[in-house]
């Protein structure tokens, strides 16, 4: 550290109590001393990786001290000061970095990729951007619960180039959410300079485009950071709204230690070294007669002793012993399924009515359930499934969203963190690609990583047969059935659609709920008028026979029924899977062992679809019972065309009868 007693930062202590000034210093000193120790351990090979925040401590500490302990903070790589200022026991932090059981991820994720409800911290994922939308969701949950809380979320100047940043700011502005967006502008995104990241003069200027108040602060001036954030947070609690703050600072180490800093000009490094936030504040406190050598030595000795004790405790723990059942059991939050039998009379309704009815009754069952999607409020959704919902439940719970799928999926995750269930409507399942990252990397992995479930249902209107072309007709369930942590449901009948939707909303895990658009108004069935549930992972046996097993789901079930009705001589077991993850393998195996033949029908194109996995499972578990090769029938290996004659040629429906007869003749 510098030895000069001169401060190169202008501080104005105003009326801040000297005890707070000393606490600010001590809280900055702690992460600095931990980092210095970590760099030694890194050189000794005792830790594998380290992302240094040296030089940026004033931001983490100032923001954290300005917030209340029960307010959420969403930090990044270089925000060790957030964790230490919240007084997380050091042996747990060292355990996290060592992959020990005392850490927060059971060795499943590294560094700062974790959250902890105990300390109201939600850690990052490597994709950086999603946590800003998650902060929106946490802030929304606090508003809905009537809590006058602020949420602070961090990103770097590089992260502001991601679409998630812009989506999150826009949503926060439209909904007037109490979020403080903190940009740590430290000059480099790994080695990419700011002039290659953005062209505006200051990143704070981006707030203007979203109608958000924005500020530029000296990120190395702890008093300026603490004072300004303290005032802003108090103001936001009284009048909820988002704020954007750009903290000007510098990264004194590499992006991570292996990358080094050779790309940084020496004179620039020297300039920022004179602005070290701890050295300058220490000199200021000495000059103001607030800090003494004795106090400083006491702080240093106390912190170093705490560090050594934490290291010894963490390093002394046994390594995690791999256990397959433990790993598998933690992918999903346990779900105590409650079966509810319908008690009322039934009425004949359409597939679309069953979904609407099930959604409405779930809103009545779960008084804080939130539905989010484009045009779902007054307009009732493009398919009119939520028509009348805004009037019945209010626009706090039935929320029109901007066109920003990523931010809304992330907001749903934030709602779950604060204990609120949500349903997100993708206007068309095809549009999930715009929110793909948070679905497969945030919703799917959170419980496994740090024991935080994602209580989110994503409704996926899908499928062809409606002449809607390549961007409104896909049935893309296979993108998700292979992603551990997600559940995938795909009903074919109104009864199942209603009961499975109720279960999906009750389930605390993320569920992709596929609903085929071509079935919306073409399929009718007697459905109980009251609330009921159907378990996941239980297929439905629609026809029984000894000659062949037909396995399908969604619209394919109806194609199979039509084929069997035309070919009454074919005695088949027809299995409607209903849920694809979990999959009812027992029903499949029992049927195939009885019939000796299996054909799997899916609307999706063949390669990489779920039919391939089911075929492989049958070959592995029922091979000795088979009298013919397992047959798969699927749509063409092309995008879905628009015009009817091309779409009909594309669809698996027209191929199924011939394929079934071919299998029977084998």
XYZ file of C-alpha atoms in Angstrom:
666
model
C 0.000 0.000 0.000
C 1.018 3.638 -0.459
C 2.780 5.245 2.506
C 2.028 8.908 1.717
C -0.217 10.665 4.212
C -1.717 12.852 1.516
C -5.174 11.954 0.250
C -5.646 12.087 -3.527
C -9.428 11.903 -3.152
C -11.496 14.831 -1.906
C -13.702 13.682 0.956
C -16.538 15.598 2.563
C -17.484 13.830 5.757
C -20.411 16.199 6.340
C -22.301 15.088 9.428
C -21.402 11.410 9.260
C -20.734 10.010 12.715
C -17.087 9.038 13.215
C -18.166 5.521 14.220
C -19.677 5.088 10.782
C -16.541 6.503 9.153
C -14.428 3.990 11.044
C -16.830 1.186 10.128
C -16.600 2.171 6.476
C -12.823 1.929 6.696
C -12.837 -1.378 8.553
C -15.354 -2.861 6.126
C -13.122 -1.903 3.190
C -10.017 -3.204 4.910
C -11.520 -6.639 5.458
C -12.039 -7.643 1.796
C -8.640 -6.142 0.906
C -6.856 -8.290 3.489
C -8.830 -11.356 2.403
C -7.828 -10.719 -1.199
C -4.170 -10.352 -0.292
C -4.394 -13.715 1.456
C -6.225 -15.261 -1.491
C -3.476 -14.195 -3.869
C -0.958 -15.996 -1.678
C -3.142 -19.116 -1.586
C -3.553 -18.926 -5.357
C 0.210 -18.891 -5.868
C 0.463 -21.841 -3.499
C -2.086 -23.765 -5.548
C -4.549 -23.938 -2.653
C -7.327 -22.199 -4.605
C -7.986 -22.663 -8.301
C -9.232 -19.280 -9.465
C -9.741 -15.769 -8.187
C -11.530 -12.678 -9.483
C -10.001 -9.700 -7.737
C -11.890 -6.603 -6.623
C -8.831 -4.780 -5.348
C -9.379 -1.071 -5.960
C -13.172 -1.369 -6.047
C -13.921 -1.973 -2.368
C -15.555 1.418 -1.792
C -18.443 0.572 -4.107
C -19.314 -2.785 -2.548
C -18.955 -1.547 1.016
C -20.621 1.818 0.474
C -23.670 0.365 -1.234
C -24.060 -2.465 1.275
C -23.777 -0.214 4.299
C -26.289 2.189 2.774
C -28.893 -0.562 2.479
C -30.769 -2.340 5.232
C -29.715 -5.900 6.022
C -33.091 -7.300 4.970
C -32.844 -5.710 1.517
C -31.539 -7.855 -1.326
C -28.247 -7.211 -3.071
C -27.233 -8.948 -6.297
C -23.426 -8.690 -6.560
C -20.827 -9.675 -9.155
C -17.291 -11.085 -9.254
C -15.619 -8.077 -7.671
C -18.010 -7.476 -4.824
C -16.412 -9.435 -1.990
C -17.157 -6.392 0.177
C -20.889 -7.087 -0.148
C -20.456 -10.528 1.375
C -18.092 -9.455 4.147
C -20.089 -6.335 5.041
C -23.129 -8.580 5.478
C -20.946 -10.504 7.985
C -20.980 -13.882 6.284
C -18.715 -16.124 8.414
C -15.350 -16.343 6.686
C -15.061 -20.106 7.048
C -18.164 -20.369 4.866
C -16.659 -18.090 2.214
C -13.383 -19.996 2.247
C -15.385 -23.225 2.182
C -17.227 -21.954 -0.896
C -13.997 -21.121 -2.695
C -12.545 -24.497 -1.733
C -15.623 -26.464 -2.790
C -16.324 -27.625 0.758
C -19.659 -28.637 2.249
C -19.687 -25.518 4.429
C -19.872 -23.369 1.296
C -23.109 -22.325 -0.316
C -23.130 -24.574 -3.400
C -21.928 -27.951 -2.039
C -19.007 -27.787 -4.459
C -21.307 -27.412 -7.458
C -20.380 -23.869 -8.407
C -17.422 -21.668 -7.759
C -16.325 -18.239 -6.537
C -19.255 -15.823 -6.192
C -21.776 -17.873 -8.176
C -24.074 -18.397 -5.228
C -26.813 -16.812 -3.222
C -27.905 -17.002 0.382
C -31.346 -16.173 1.698
C -29.866 -15.929 5.198
C -27.937 -12.816 4.166
C -30.279 -11.556 1.414
C -27.666 -11.927 -1.293
C -28.310 -13.366 -4.761
C -25.142 -14.221 -6.623
C -24.401 -13.981 -10.316
C -24.196 -16.493 -13.110
C -21.459 -16.304 -15.728
C -23.824 -14.805 -18.293
C -23.861 -11.632 -16.144
C -26.977 -9.947 -17.517
C -29.822 -12.057 -16.078
C -29.392 -10.874 -12.507
C -30.654 -7.400 -13.442
C -34.017 -8.836 -14.450
C -34.003 -10.967 -11.297
C -33.561 -7.748 -9.300
C -36.668 -6.423 -11.047
C -38.600 -9.458 -9.854
C -37.399 -9.109 -6.271
C -38.361 -5.432 -6.296
C -41.775 -6.265 -7.771
C -42.335 -8.877 -5.056
C -41.528 -6.312 -2.378
C -44.007 -3.870 -3.904
C -46.718 -6.532 -4.065
C -46.051 -7.479 -0.434
C -46.183 -3.841 0.647
C -42.550 -3.806 1.771
C -40.760 -0.479 1.446
C -37.543 -2.139 0.360
C -34.825 -1.277 -2.128
C -33.019 -3.856 -4.256
C -29.463 -3.167 -5.456
C -27.955 -5.025 -8.401
C -24.427 -4.800 -9.793
C -23.038 -5.102 -13.280
C -19.862 -4.028 -15.018
C -19.516 -1.692 -17.966
C -19.201 -4.761 -20.199
C -22.488 -6.170 -18.933
C -24.315 -3.041 -20.070
C -23.805 -4.207 -23.650
C -26.049 -7.208 -23.035
C -29.706 -7.105 -23.966
C -30.673 -8.132 -20.430
C -29.402 -4.779 -19.144
C -31.653 -2.800 -21.470
C -34.653 -5.060 -20.939
C -34.294 -4.871 -17.161
C -34.007 -1.073 -17.137
C -37.027 -0.776 -19.380
C -39.179 -3.082 -17.248
C -38.070 -1.350 -14.052
C -38.961 2.018 -15.543
C -42.336 0.957 -16.939
C -43.303 -0.702 -13.648
C -41.546 1.903 -11.457
C -39.661 -0.719 -9.496
C -37.456 0.246 -6.513
C -34.146 -0.966 -7.963
C -30.728 0.660 -7.819
C -28.784 -0.454 -10.894
C -25.073 -0.166 -10.073
C -22.588 -0.076 -12.947
C -18.984 -0.573 -11.872
C -17.148 1.032 -14.749
C -13.618 -0.201 -14.143
C -12.230 0.462 -17.591
C -12.029 -3.058 -18.992
C -14.298 -5.986 -19.833
C -11.538 -8.576 -19.489
C -9.152 -6.853 -21.943
C -11.703 -4.887 -23.984
C -11.530 -1.176 -23.260
C -14.583 0.989 -22.685
C -14.234 2.684 -26.072
C -14.810 -0.730 -27.647
C -17.795 -1.394 -25.374
C -19.914 1.724 -25.884
C -19.921 5.000 -27.776
C -21.870 7.280 -25.442
C -19.889 9.630 -23.199
C -21.031 8.052 -19.940
C -22.995 4.887 -19.248
C -25.216 6.879 -16.916
C -26.570 8.578 -20.042
C -28.383 5.345 -20.862
C -30.807 6.019 -18.042
C -32.269 8.945 -19.980
C -33.530 6.652 -22.719
C -35.598 4.740 -20.186
C -36.827 7.717 -18.173
C -34.616 6.765 -15.247
C -32.733 9.196 -13.025
C -29.023 8.486 -13.265
C -25.904 9.591 -11.460
C -22.149 9.386 -11.863
C -20.158 8.814 -8.682
C -16.494 8.485 -7.864
C -16.437 4.767 -7.116
C -13.214 5.119 -5.127
C -14.655 7.735 -2.763
C -16.300 5.725 0.007
C -18.044 8.742 1.560
C -19.525 9.828 -1.757
C -20.733 6.295 -2.481
C -22.204 5.715 0.975
C -23.800 9.143 1.342
C -25.394 9.253 -2.093
C -26.720 5.684 -2.050
C -28.043 6.197 1.487
C -30.072 9.213 0.351
C -31.245 7.582 -2.852
C -32.311 4.404 -1.074
C -34.315 6.386 1.461
C -35.964 8.338 -1.348
C -36.809 5.188 -3.315
C -38.420 3.575 -0.272
C -40.755 6.554 -0.036
C -41.354 6.879 -3.779
C -40.596 3.602 -5.566
C -38.692 4.029 -8.828
C -35.476 2.764 -10.437
C -32.172 4.625 -10.259
C -29.061 4.080 -12.392
C -25.635 4.824 -10.909
C -22.372 4.662 -12.801
C -19.423 4.250 -10.441
C -16.139 5.344 -12.017
C -13.378 3.065 -10.757
C -10.557 0.834 -11.970
C -9.593 -2.824 -11.847
C -6.079 -3.088 -10.403
C -5.704 -6.814 -11.154
C -6.549 -8.970 -14.166
C -10.055 -10.048 -15.089
C -9.030 -13.118 -13.149
C -5.524 -13.724 -11.958
C -4.463 -15.932 -14.878
C -5.205 -13.182 -17.417
C -2.798 -10.608 -15.969
C -2.785 -6.890 -16.853
C -0.241 -6.586 -19.699
C -2.854 -4.905 -21.869
C -3.166 -1.988 -19.394
C -0.814 0.991 -20.044
C 1.632 1.415 -17.145
C 0.844 5.111 -16.755
C -2.872 4.358 -16.434
C -2.196 1.777 -13.765
C 0.024 4.230 -11.894
C -2.609 6.959 -12.090
C -5.280 4.768 -10.562
C -2.915 3.408 -7.942
C -2.795 6.907 -6.482
C -6.591 6.720 -6.144
C -6.604 3.546 -4.047
C -9.869 3.809 -2.054
C -8.460 2.322 1.139
C -5.118 4.116 1.288
C -6.720 7.464 0.544
C -9.507 7.027 3.079
C -7.015 5.835 5.674
C -4.904 8.957 5.125
C -7.981 11.140 5.314
C -9.078 9.575 8.606
C -5.581 9.986 10.024
C -5.494 13.631 9.001
C -8.939 14.171 10.555
C -7.724 12.585 13.823
C -10.442 9.928 13.513
C -8.176 6.932 12.868
C -5.088 6.245 14.950
C -2.221 3.851 14.449
C -3.507 1.814 17.379
C -7.018 1.514 15.941
C -5.637 0.646 12.524
C -3.349 -2.046 13.939
C -6.191 -3.448 16.009
C -8.440 -3.652 12.946
C -5.706 -5.306 10.906
C -4.815 -7.830 13.580
C -8.460 -8.642 14.284
C -9.257 -9.201 10.614
C -6.114 -11.235 9.948
C -6.889 -13.457 12.914
C -10.430 -13.938 11.615
C -9.049 -14.790 8.185
C -6.608 -17.358 9.550
C -9.285 -18.942 11.713
C -11.668 -19.106 8.755
C -9.019 -20.649 6.514
C -8.048 -23.254 9.068
C -11.656 -24.198 9.704
C -12.481 -24.464 5.998
C -9.283 -26.251 5.007
C -9.702 -28.655 7.909
C -13.033 -29.902 6.638
C -13.303 -33.166 4.763
C -13.626 -32.947 1.012
C -17.043 -33.551 -0.475
C -17.585 -37.225 -1.261
C -19.502 -37.713 -4.515
C -22.897 -39.310 -3.988
C -25.087 -39.835 -7.032
C -28.381 -39.931 -5.155
C -27.579 -36.717 -3.302
C -26.752 -34.974 -6.570
C -29.848 -36.235 -8.353
C -32.139 -35.392 -5.447
C -30.980 -31.774 -5.410
C -31.757 -31.024 -9.068
C -35.376 -30.332 -8.123
C -36.937 -28.967 -4.979
C -38.946 -31.706 -3.325
C -42.623 -31.486 -4.199
C -45.254 -33.043 -1.958
C -47.906 -33.554 -4.601
C -51.426 -33.207 -3.228
C -53.959 -35.067 -5.306
C -57.270 -33.249 -5.505
C -60.168 -35.184 -7.000
C -62.882 -33.190 -8.729
C -66.152 -33.223 -6.835
C -68.408 -31.153 -9.051
C -70.389 -31.849 -12.182
C -68.669 -31.738 -15.555
C -69.341 -29.632 -18.592
C -68.166 -30.006 -22.154
C -65.567 -27.350 -22.858
C -62.832 -26.705 -25.373
C -59.129 -27.233 -24.754
C -58.605 -23.474 -24.560
C -61.428 -23.073 -22.038
C -59.887 -25.727 -19.807
C -56.594 -23.820 -19.693
C -58.353 -20.551 -18.951
C -60.495 -22.165 -16.272
C -57.509 -23.886 -14.680
C -55.518 -20.664 -14.672
C -58.387 -18.687 -13.128
C -58.939 -21.281 -10.382
C -55.205 -21.335 -9.609
C -55.319 -17.545 -9.234
C -58.102 -18.097 -6.704
C -56.168 -20.855 -4.916
C -52.908 -18.878 -4.702
C -53.791 -15.357 -3.641
C -50.439 -13.872 -4.654
C -49.931 -15.782 -7.914
C -48.797 -13.361 -10.653
C -49.347 -13.813 -14.389
C -47.056 -11.949 -16.773
C -47.043 -11.760 -20.549
C -47.556 -9.621 -23.612
C -51.132 -8.356 -24.088
C -52.564 -10.614 -21.366
C -54.387 -7.972 -19.278
C -57.248 -5.951 -20.812
C -56.778 -7.613 -24.200
C -56.925 -11.077 -22.634
C -53.965 -12.487 -24.546
C -53.778 -13.176 -28.266
C -55.782 -16.374 -27.702
C -58.118 -14.748 -25.111
C -57.138 -17.227 -22.395
C -56.827 -14.482 -19.765
C -59.828 -12.481 -20.900
C -61.474 -10.880 -17.866
C -58.564 -11.733 -15.557
C -57.399 -8.130 -15.124
C -60.861 -7.075 -13.980
C -61.160 -10.013 -11.582
C -57.661 -10.092 -10.095
C -56.277 -6.629 -10.783
C -53.355 -5.466 -12.879
C -50.862 -5.991 -10.071
C -51.358 -9.734 -10.555
C -52.197 -9.797 -14.274
C -49.355 -7.830 -15.798
C -48.892 -6.740 -19.380
C -45.179 -6.820 -20.145
C -42.979 -5.053 -22.653
C -41.652 -7.281 -25.431
C -38.684 -8.552 -23.470
C -38.852 -12.280 -22.794
C -35.517 -12.498 -20.973
C -36.323 -9.807 -18.433
C -39.749 -11.279 -17.700
C -38.432 -14.804 -17.135
C -35.776 -13.264 -14.890
C -38.389 -11.221 -13.056
C -40.321 -14.435 -12.453
C -37.170 -15.857 -10.869
C -36.949 -12.783 -8.659
C -40.556 -13.229 -7.568
C -39.766 -16.816 -6.582
C -36.794 -15.688 -4.488
C -39.202 -13.633 -2.381
C -41.756 -16.455 -2.264
C -44.266 -15.517 -4.981
C -45.420 -17.961 -7.655
C -45.726 -16.782 -11.230
C -46.904 -17.864 -14.654
C -45.150 -16.386 -17.681
C -46.926 -16.587 -21.019
C -44.760 -16.853 -24.083
C -47.143 -15.441 -26.649
C -45.866 -18.213 -28.900
C -43.499 -20.980 -27.818
C -41.176 -19.910 -30.635
C -40.485 -16.653 -28.789
C -38.861 -18.465 -25.879
C -35.594 -18.214 -27.798
C -35.512 -14.554 -26.741
C -35.627 -15.745 -23.128
C -33.756 -19.018 -23.542
C -30.745 -18.220 -21.383
C -32.618 -17.474 -18.149
C -34.827 -20.547 -18.637
C -32.034 -23.088 -19.107
C -29.283 -21.421 -17.072
C -31.120 -19.630 -14.282
C -34.473 -21.297 -13.644
C -33.153 -24.785 -14.326
C -29.948 -24.629 -12.289
C -30.734 -22.469 -9.259
C -31.972 -25.168 -6.909
C -29.081 -27.483 -7.702
C -26.556 -24.662 -7.360
C -27.659 -22.952 -4.154
C -30.929 -24.484 -2.994
C -33.112 -21.697 -4.392
C -36.112 -22.973 -6.294
C -37.673 -21.251 -9.281
C -41.429 -21.379 -8.685
C -42.248 -20.484 -12.276
C -44.546 -21.885 -14.962
C -43.819 -20.870 -18.544
C -46.858 -21.304 -20.787
C -45.849 -22.317 -24.323
C -48.543 -22.025 -27.029
C -47.011 -24.229 -29.695
C -47.443 -26.390 -32.742
C -48.335 -26.359 -36.415
C -51.456 -27.049 -38.399
C -52.566 -23.422 -38.241
C -50.676 -22.034 -41.257
C -48.589 -19.710 -39.107
C -45.153 -20.328 -40.626
C -41.654 -20.854 -39.219
C -41.851 -18.425 -36.275
C -45.264 -19.277 -34.814
C -45.546 -23.037 -35.312
C -42.651 -24.834 -33.662
C -43.073 -27.518 -31.068
C -39.762 -27.120 -29.287
C -40.127 -29.303 -26.195
C -36.874 -31.156 -26.908
C -34.896 -27.996 -26.139
C -36.018 -28.392 -22.540
C -36.504 -32.107 -21.882
C -32.736 -32.480 -21.955
C -32.138 -29.690 -19.434
C -31.920 -31.034 -15.865
C -33.933 -28.896 -13.471
C -36.871 -28.239 -15.786
C -40.160 -30.116 -15.909
C -42.013 -30.375 -19.206
C -45.768 -30.963 -19.545
C -47.666 -31.429 -22.813
C -51.391 -32.279 -22.503
C -53.580 -33.467 -25.391
C -57.063 -33.165 -23.854
C -59.008 -30.493 -21.969
C -59.267 -32.609 -18.791
C -55.532 -33.132 -18.664
C -54.808 -29.532 -19.612
C -56.725 -28.222 -16.624
C -55.474 -30.707 -14.043
C -51.848 -30.604 -15.161
C -51.810 -26.800 -15.166
C -52.974 -26.783 -11.542
C -50.173 -29.183 -10.652
C -47.619 -27.162 -12.605
C -48.511 -24.061 -10.607
C -48.445 -25.979 -7.305
C -45.047 -27.474 -8.116
C -42.237 -25.270 -6.715
C -39.984 -26.125 -9.667
C -39.832 -24.503 -13.117
C -42.344 -26.081 -15.493
C -42.572 -25.628 -19.265
C -46.275 -26.071 -20.022
C -46.880 -26.762 -23.715
C -50.335 -26.146 -25.141
C -50.978 -26.947 -28.782
C -52.685 -24.101 -30.614
C -54.393 -26.400 -33.130
C -56.152 -28.127 -30.236
C -57.389 -24.900 -28.616
C -60.754 -24.762 -30.347
C -60.903 -28.148 -32.099
C -60.943 -30.510 -29.117
C -63.811 -30.677 -26.632
C -64.297 -32.892 -23.598
C -66.304 -33.228 -20.413
C -64.259 -31.482 -17.701
C -65.157 -30.986 -14.012
C -65.982 -27.367 -13.272
C -64.092 -27.250 -9.964
C -60.380 -27.294 -9.120
C -58.466 -30.584 -9.413
C -54.931 -31.842 -9.995
C -53.249 -34.569 -12.055
C -49.809 -35.941 -11.123
C -46.771 -35.479 -13.333
C -45.004 -38.543 -14.684
C -48.192 -40.598 -15.136
C -49.087 -41.407 -18.721
C -52.640 -42.070 -19.863
C -53.543 -45.345 -21.620
C -56.192 -44.340 -24.171
C -56.566 -47.615 -26.107
C -55.602 -51.163 -25.205
C -54.375 -53.911 -27.492
C -51.740 -56.608 -27.756
C -50.264 -55.953 -31.192
C -48.327 -52.689 -30.894
C -47.539 -49.836 -28.517
C -48.122 -46.335 -29.870
C -46.505 -43.560 -27.850
C -47.297 -39.896 -28.439
C -48.285 -36.584 -26.861
C -49.995 -33.341 -27.815
C -51.579 -33.234 -31.260
C -49.872 -36.526 -32.149
C -52.256 -38.347 -29.814
C -55.199 -37.217 -31.926
C -53.446 -38.233 -35.136
C -52.913 -41.683 -33.675
C -56.565 -41.939 -32.600
C -57.714 -41.009 -36.114
C -55.443 -43.658 -37.591
C -56.678 -46.368 -35.229
C -60.280 -45.415 -35.938
C -59.569 -45.936 -39.657
C -57.734 -49.220 -39.039
C -59.889 -51.094 -36.547
C -57.958 -54.319 -37.182
C -54.854 -52.884 -35.458
C -55.086 -53.670 -31.752
C -52.836 -51.145 -30.084
C -51.920 -49.751 -26.706
C -52.052 -45.998 -27.220
C -50.067 -44.111 -24.580
C -50.539 -40.372 -24.135
C -47.412 -39.337 -22.235
C -48.944 -36.080 -20.888
C -45.682 -35.148 -19.128
C -42.308 -35.504 -20.845
C -40.142 -34.650 -17.839
C -40.705 -36.592 -15.644
C -41.422 -39.408 -18.089
C -43.588 -42.438 -17.264
C -41.064 -45.071 -18.326
C -42.886 -47.750 -16.354
C -45.998 -47.403 -18.500
C -43.877 -47.497 -21.648
C -41.895 -50.587 -20.636
C -44.928 -52.527 -19.401
C -46.765 -51.932 -22.663
C -43.825 -52.732 -24.938
C -43.069 -55.925 -23.033
C -46.702 -56.936 -23.640
C -46.989 -55.991 -27.324
C -43.440 -56.557 -28.621
C -43.674 -53.591 -30.966
C -43.307 -49.841 -30.420
C -43.845 -46.763 -32.564
C -43.281 -43.229 -31.301
C -45.018 -40.286 -32.913
C -43.926 -36.679 -32.419
C -44.729 -33.466 -34.264
C -41.190 -32.136 -33.844
C -38.592 -32.980 -36.495
C -36.879 -36.298 -35.925
C -33.229 -35.776 -35.063
C -32.669 -34.831 -31.432
C -36.338 -35.123 -30.515
C -37.716 -36.908 -27.473
C -38.764 -39.875 -29.648
C -35.090 -40.701 -30.058
C -34.553 -40.909 -26.308
C -37.688 -42.980 -25.789
C -36.574 -45.322 -28.563
C -33.160 -45.706 -26.917
C -34.773 -46.399 -23.537
C -36.955 -49.112 -25.061
C -33.963 -50.697 -26.782
C -31.989 -50.688 -23.526
C -34.766 -51.972 -21.259
C -37.075 -54.035 -23.483
C -34.802 -55.402 -26.206
C -35.456 -59.064 -25.518
C -39.225 -58.458 -25.762
C -39.149 -56.749 -29.169
C -40.402 -58.462 -32.324
C -39.456 -55.548 -34.569
C -37.215 -52.472 -34.501
C -38.588 -49.471 -32.640
C -40.102 -47.035 -35.136
C -40.012 -43.231 -34.893
C -42.286 -40.953 -36.868
C -41.684 -37.218 -36.968
C -41.985 -34.161 -39.170
C -39.584 -33.188 -41.944
C -36.103 -31.898 -41.210
C -36.992 -28.378 -42.312
C -38.396 -25.269 -40.641
C -42.205 -25.287 -40.646
C -43.538 -23.770 -43.889
C -46.536 -21.457 -44.063
C -48.758 -22.472 -46.984
C -51.125 -25.358 -46.247
C -49.917 -27.801 -48.883
C -46.312 -27.417 -47.735
C -47.244 -27.563 -44.050
C -49.270 -30.736 -44.616
C -46.300 -32.302 -46.365
C -44.056 -31.249 -43.492
C -46.216 -32.674 -40.678
C -45.728 -36.143 -39.230
C -49.503 -36.654 -39.319
C -49.489 -37.662 -42.979
C -46.713 -40.219 -42.469
C -47.988 -42.047 -39.428
C -50.476 -44.487 -40.948
C -47.989 -45.879 -43.477
C -45.279 -46.158 -40.826
C -47.628 -48.002 -38.467
C -48.643 -50.482 -41.159
C -45.019 -51.012 -42.095
C -44.197 -51.842 -38.479
C -47.153 -54.236 -38.220
C -45.969 -56.041 -41.353
C -42.397 -56.514 -40.119
